N, CA and C of each residue as an Amber inpcrd file, in Angstrom:
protein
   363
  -2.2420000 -23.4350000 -20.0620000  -3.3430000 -23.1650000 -19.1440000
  -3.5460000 -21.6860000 -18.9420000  -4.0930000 -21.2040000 -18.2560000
  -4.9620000 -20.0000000 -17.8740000  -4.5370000 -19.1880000 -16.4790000
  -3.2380000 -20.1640000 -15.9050000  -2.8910000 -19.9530000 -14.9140000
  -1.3600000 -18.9780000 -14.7600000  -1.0960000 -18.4720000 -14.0400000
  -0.0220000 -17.7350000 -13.9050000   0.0760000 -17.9760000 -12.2610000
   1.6540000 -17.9430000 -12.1440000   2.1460000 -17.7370000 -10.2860000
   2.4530000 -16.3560000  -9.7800000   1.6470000 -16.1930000  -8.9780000
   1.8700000 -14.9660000  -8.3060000   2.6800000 -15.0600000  -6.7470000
   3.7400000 -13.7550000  -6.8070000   4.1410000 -13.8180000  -5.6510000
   3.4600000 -13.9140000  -4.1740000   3.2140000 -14.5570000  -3.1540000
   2.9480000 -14.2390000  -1.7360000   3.7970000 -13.8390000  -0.8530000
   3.7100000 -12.3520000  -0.4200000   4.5270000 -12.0210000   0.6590000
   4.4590000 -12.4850000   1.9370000   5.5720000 -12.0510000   2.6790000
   5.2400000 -12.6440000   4.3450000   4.8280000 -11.1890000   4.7060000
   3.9260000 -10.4370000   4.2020000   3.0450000  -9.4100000   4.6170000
   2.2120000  -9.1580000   5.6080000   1.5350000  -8.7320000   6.6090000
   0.3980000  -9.0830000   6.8960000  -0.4540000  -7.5520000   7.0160000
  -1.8010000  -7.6090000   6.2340000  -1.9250000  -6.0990000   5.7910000
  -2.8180000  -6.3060000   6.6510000  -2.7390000  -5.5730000   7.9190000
  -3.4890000  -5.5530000   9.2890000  -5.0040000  -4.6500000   8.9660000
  -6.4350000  -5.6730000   9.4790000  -7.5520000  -4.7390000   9.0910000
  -7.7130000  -4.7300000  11.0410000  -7.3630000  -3.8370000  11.1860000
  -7.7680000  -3.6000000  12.6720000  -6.5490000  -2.7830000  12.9890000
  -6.1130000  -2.9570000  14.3750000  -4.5260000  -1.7130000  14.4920000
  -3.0940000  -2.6490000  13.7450000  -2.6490000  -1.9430000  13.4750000
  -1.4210000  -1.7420000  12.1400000  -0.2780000  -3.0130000  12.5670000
   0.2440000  -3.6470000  11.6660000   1.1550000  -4.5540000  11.8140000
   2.5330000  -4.0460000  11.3620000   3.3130000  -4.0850000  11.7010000
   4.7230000  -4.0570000  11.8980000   5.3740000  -5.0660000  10.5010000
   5.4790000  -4.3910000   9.6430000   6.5830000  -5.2990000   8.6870000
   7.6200000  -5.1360000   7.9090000   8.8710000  -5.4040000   8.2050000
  10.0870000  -5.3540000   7.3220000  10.0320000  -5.3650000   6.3060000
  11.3960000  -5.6200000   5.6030000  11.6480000  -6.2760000   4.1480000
  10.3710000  -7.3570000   4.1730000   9.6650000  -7.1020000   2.9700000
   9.0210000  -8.0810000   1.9390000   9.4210000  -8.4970000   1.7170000
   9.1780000 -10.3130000   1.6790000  10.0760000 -11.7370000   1.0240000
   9.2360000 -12.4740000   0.6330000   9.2550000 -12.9080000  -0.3270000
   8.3670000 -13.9210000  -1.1880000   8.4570000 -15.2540000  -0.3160000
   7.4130000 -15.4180000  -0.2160000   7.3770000 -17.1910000   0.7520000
   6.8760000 -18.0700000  -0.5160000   6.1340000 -17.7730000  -1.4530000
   6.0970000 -19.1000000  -2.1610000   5.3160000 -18.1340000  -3.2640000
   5.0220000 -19.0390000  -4.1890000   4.0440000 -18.4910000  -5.1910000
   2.7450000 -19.5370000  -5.8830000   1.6320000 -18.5870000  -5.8570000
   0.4020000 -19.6700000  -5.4880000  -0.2620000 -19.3680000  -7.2870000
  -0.5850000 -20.1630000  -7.8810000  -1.3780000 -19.6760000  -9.1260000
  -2.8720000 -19.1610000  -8.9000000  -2.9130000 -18.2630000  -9.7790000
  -4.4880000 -17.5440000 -10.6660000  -4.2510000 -17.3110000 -11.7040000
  -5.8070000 -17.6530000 -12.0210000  -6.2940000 -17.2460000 -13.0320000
  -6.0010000 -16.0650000 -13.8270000  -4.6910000 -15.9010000 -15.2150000
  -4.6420000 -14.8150000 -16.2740000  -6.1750000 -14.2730000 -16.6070000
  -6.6260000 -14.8650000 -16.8960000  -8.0480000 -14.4350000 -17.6190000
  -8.3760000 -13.3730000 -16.0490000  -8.6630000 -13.5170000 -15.5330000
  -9.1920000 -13.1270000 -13.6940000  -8.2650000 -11.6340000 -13.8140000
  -6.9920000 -11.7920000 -13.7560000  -6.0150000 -10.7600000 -13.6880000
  -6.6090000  -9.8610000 -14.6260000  -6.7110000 -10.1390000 -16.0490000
  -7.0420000  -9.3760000 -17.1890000  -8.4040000  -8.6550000 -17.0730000
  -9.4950000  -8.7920000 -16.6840000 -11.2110000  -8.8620000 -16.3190000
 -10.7570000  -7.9030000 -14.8540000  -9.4310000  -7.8050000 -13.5430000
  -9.4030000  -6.8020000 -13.1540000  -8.4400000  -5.7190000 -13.5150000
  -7.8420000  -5.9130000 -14.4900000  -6.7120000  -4.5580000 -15.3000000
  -5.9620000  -5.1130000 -14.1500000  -5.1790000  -6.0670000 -13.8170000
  -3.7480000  -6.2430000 -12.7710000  -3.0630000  -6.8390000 -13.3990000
  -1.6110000  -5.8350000 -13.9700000  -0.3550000  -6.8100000 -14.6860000
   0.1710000  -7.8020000 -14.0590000   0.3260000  -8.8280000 -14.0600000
   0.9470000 -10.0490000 -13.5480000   2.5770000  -9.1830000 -12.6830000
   2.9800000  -8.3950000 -13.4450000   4.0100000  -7.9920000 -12.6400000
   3.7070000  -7.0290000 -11.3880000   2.6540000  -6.3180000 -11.2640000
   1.9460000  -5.7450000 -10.1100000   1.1510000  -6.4500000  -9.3280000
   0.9130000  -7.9060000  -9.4980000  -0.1260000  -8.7540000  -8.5890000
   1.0180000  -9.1440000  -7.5330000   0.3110000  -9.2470000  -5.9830000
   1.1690000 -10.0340000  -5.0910000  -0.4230000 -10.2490000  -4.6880000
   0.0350000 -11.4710000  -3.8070000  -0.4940000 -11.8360000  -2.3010000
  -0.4580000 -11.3110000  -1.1740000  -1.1590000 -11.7510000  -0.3850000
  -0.6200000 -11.0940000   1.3000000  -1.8560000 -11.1860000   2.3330000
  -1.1520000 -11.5910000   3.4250000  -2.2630000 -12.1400000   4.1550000
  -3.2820000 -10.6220000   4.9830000  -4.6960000 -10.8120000   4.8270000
  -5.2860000  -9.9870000   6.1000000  -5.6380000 -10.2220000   7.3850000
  -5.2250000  -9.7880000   8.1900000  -5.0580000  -9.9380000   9.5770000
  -6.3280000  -8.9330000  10.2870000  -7.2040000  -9.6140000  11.3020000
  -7.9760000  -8.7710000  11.6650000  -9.4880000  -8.6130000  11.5270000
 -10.7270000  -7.8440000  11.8920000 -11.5520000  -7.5500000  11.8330000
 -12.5010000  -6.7130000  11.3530000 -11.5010000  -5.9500000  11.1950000
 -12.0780000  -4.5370000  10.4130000 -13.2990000  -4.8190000   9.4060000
 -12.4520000  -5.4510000   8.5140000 -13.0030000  -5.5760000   7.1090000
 -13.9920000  -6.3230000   6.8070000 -14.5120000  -7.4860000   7.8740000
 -15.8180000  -8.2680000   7.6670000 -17.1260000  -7.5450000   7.9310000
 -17.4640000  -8.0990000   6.7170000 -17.6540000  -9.4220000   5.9650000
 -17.1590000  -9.2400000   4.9510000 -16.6900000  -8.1070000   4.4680000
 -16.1070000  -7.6450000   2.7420000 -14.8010000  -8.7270000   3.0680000
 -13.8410000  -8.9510000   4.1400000 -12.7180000  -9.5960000   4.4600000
 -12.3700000 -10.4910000   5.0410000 -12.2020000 -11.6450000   5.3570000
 -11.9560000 -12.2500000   6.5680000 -10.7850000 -12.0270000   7.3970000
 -10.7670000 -12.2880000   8.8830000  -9.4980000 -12.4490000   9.2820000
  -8.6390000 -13.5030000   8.6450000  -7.5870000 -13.6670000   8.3750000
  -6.6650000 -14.2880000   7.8180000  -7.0700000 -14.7310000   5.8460000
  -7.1000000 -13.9250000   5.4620000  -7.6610000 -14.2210000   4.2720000
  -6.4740000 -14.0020000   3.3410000  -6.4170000 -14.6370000   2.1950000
  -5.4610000 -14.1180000   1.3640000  -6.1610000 -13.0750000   0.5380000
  -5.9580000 -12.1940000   0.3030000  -6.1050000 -10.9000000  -0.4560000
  -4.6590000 -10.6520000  -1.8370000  -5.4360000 -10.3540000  -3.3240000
  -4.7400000 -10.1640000  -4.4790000  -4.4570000  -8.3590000  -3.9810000
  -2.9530000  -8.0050000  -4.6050000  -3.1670000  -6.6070000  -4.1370000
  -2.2410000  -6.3930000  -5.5420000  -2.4810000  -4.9970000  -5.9450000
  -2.3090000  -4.0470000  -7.3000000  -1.2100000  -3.1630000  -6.9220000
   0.0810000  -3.1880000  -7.0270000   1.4320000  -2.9350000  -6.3670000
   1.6040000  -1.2530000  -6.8800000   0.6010000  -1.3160000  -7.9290000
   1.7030000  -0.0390000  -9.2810000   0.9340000   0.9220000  -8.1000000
   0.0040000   0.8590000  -7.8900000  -1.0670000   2.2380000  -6.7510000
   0.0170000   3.0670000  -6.1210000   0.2490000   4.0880000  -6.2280000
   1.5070000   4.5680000  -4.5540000   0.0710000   5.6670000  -4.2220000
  -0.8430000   6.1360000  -4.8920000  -2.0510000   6.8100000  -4.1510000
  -3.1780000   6.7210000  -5.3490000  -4.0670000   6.5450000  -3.9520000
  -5.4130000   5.8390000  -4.7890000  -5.8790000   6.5300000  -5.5090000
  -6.5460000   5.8230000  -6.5960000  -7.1010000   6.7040000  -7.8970000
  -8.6120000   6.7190000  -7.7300000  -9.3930000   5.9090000  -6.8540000
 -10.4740000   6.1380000  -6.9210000 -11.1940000   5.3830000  -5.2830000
 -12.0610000   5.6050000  -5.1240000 -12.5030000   5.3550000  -3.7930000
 -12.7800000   3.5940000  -3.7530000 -12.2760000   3.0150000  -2.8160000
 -12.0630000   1.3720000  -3.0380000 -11.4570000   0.8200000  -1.6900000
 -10.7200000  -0.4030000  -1.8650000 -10.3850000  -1.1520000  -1.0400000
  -8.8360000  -0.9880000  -1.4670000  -8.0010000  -0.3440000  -0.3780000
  -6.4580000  -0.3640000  -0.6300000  -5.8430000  -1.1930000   0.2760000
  -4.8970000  -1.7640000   0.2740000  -3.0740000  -1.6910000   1.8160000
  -3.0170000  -0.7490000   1.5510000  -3.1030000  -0.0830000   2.7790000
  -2.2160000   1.3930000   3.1580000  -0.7920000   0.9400000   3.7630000
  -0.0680000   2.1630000   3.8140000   1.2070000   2.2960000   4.2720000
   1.5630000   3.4080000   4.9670000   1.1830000   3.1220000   6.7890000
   1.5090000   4.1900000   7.4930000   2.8950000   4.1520000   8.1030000
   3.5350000   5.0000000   8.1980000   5.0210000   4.9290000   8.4920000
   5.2890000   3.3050000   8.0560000   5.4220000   2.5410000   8.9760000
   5.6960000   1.2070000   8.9840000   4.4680000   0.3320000   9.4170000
   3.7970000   1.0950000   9.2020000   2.2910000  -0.0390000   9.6650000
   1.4930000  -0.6700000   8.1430000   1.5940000  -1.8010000   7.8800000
   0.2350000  -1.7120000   6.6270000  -0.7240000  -2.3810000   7.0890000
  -1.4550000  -1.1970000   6.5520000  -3.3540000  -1.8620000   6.8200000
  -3.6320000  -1.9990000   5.8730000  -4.7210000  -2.8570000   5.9330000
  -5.7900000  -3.0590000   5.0030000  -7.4110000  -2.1020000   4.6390000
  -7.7990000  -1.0010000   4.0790000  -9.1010000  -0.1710000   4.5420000
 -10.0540000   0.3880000   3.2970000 -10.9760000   0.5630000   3.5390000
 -11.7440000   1.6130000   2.6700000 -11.5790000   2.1330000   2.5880000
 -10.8420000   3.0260000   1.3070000 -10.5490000   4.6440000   1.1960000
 -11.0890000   5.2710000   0.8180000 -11.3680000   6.4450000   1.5260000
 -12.4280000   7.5550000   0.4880000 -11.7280000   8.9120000   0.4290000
 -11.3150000   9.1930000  -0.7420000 -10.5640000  10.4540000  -0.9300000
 -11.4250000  11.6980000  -0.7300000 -10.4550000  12.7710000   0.1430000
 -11.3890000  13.9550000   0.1030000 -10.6120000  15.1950000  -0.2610000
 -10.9820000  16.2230000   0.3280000 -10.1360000  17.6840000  -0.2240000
  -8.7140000  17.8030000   0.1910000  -8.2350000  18.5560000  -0.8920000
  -6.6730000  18.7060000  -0.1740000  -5.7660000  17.3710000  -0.3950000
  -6.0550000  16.3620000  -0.9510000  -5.3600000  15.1170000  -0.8500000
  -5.7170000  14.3850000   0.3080000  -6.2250000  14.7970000   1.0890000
  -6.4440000  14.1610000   2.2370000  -7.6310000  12.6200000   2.3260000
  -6.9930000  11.7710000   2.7670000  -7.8540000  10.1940000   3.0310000
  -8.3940000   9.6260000   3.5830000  -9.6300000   9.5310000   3.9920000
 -10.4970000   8.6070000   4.7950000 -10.5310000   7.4250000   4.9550000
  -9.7440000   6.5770000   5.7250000  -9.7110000   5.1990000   6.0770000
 -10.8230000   4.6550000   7.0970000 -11.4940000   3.9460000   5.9740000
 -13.1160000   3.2670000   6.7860000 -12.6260000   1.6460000   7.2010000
 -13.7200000   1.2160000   7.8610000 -13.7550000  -0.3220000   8.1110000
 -15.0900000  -0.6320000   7.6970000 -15.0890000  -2.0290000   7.0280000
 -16.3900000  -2.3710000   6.7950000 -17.0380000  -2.6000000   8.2080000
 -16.7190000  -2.1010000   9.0720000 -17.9580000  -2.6590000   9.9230000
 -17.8320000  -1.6700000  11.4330000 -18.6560000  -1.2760000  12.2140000
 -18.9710000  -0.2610000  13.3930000 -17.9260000  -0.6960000  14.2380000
 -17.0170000  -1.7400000  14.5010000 -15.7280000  -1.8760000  15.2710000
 -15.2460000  -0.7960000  15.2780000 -14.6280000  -0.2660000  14.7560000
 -13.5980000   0.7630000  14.1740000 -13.9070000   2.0760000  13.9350000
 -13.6470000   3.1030000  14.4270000 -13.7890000   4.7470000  13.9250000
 -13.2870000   4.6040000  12.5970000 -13.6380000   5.3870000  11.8050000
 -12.6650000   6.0640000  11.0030000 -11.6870000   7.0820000  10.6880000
 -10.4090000   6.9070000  10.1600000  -9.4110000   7.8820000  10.3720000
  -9.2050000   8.7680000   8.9090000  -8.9850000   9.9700000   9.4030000
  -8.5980000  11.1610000   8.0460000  -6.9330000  11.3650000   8.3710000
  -6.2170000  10.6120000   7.1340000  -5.2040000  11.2180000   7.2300000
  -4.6150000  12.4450000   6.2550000  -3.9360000  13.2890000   6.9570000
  -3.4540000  14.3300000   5.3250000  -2.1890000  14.5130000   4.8410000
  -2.2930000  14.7330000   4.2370000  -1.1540000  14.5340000   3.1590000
   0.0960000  15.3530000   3.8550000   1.2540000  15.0360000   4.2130000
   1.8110000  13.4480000   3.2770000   1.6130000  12.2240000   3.6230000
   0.9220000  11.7970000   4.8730000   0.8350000  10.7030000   5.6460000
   0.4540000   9.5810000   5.0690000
């Protein structure tokens, strides 16, 4: 088949204020579509799961949605939809890279300011 299992973490990549999460542990593993993986450049060994928590991100997101996430990233290569990783918080946001290394974390929607963080943050 066409299918491959991907890990799901007990993650929760917060789109609104930041969630608190430990050690990553695989709770189960759910199949997709290889072909799907391949059509977005995500190695099966860099795909996880993980739940989004929150508001931010609608309608691009739902609250509680499962979201595919691209592990190899440690800083974004192009302006998109990342998990961030603040100290111990991960969100979920729009990033828009600007000068200096520095990152613009948007929300899809007028809830939310947007935040510039700079580097190293």
């Amino acid at each position: 088949g066409d299918s491959e299992q991907i890990k799901m973490l007990n993650v929760v990549a917060s789109a609104g204020p930041g969630y608190q999460n430990d050690d990553p542990v695989e709770l189960k593993r759910l199949p997709f579509a290889r072909s799907v993986l391949a059509d977005l450049g995500v190695k099966l060994e860099n795909a996880r799961f993980m739940v989004a928590r929150g508001d931010s991100m609608e309608p691009t997101i739902s609250d509680g949605s499962i979201v595919l996430v691209d592990v190899s990233f440690s800083r974004p290569k192009n302006d998109g939809i990342y998990v961030v990783v603040v100290g111990s918080e991960v969100r979920i946001k729009r990033v828009a890279r600007g000068f200096g290394g520095s990152v613009t974390l948007v929300s899809d929607n007028e809830r939310y300011p947007t935040e510039t963080l700079a580097p190293p943050e």
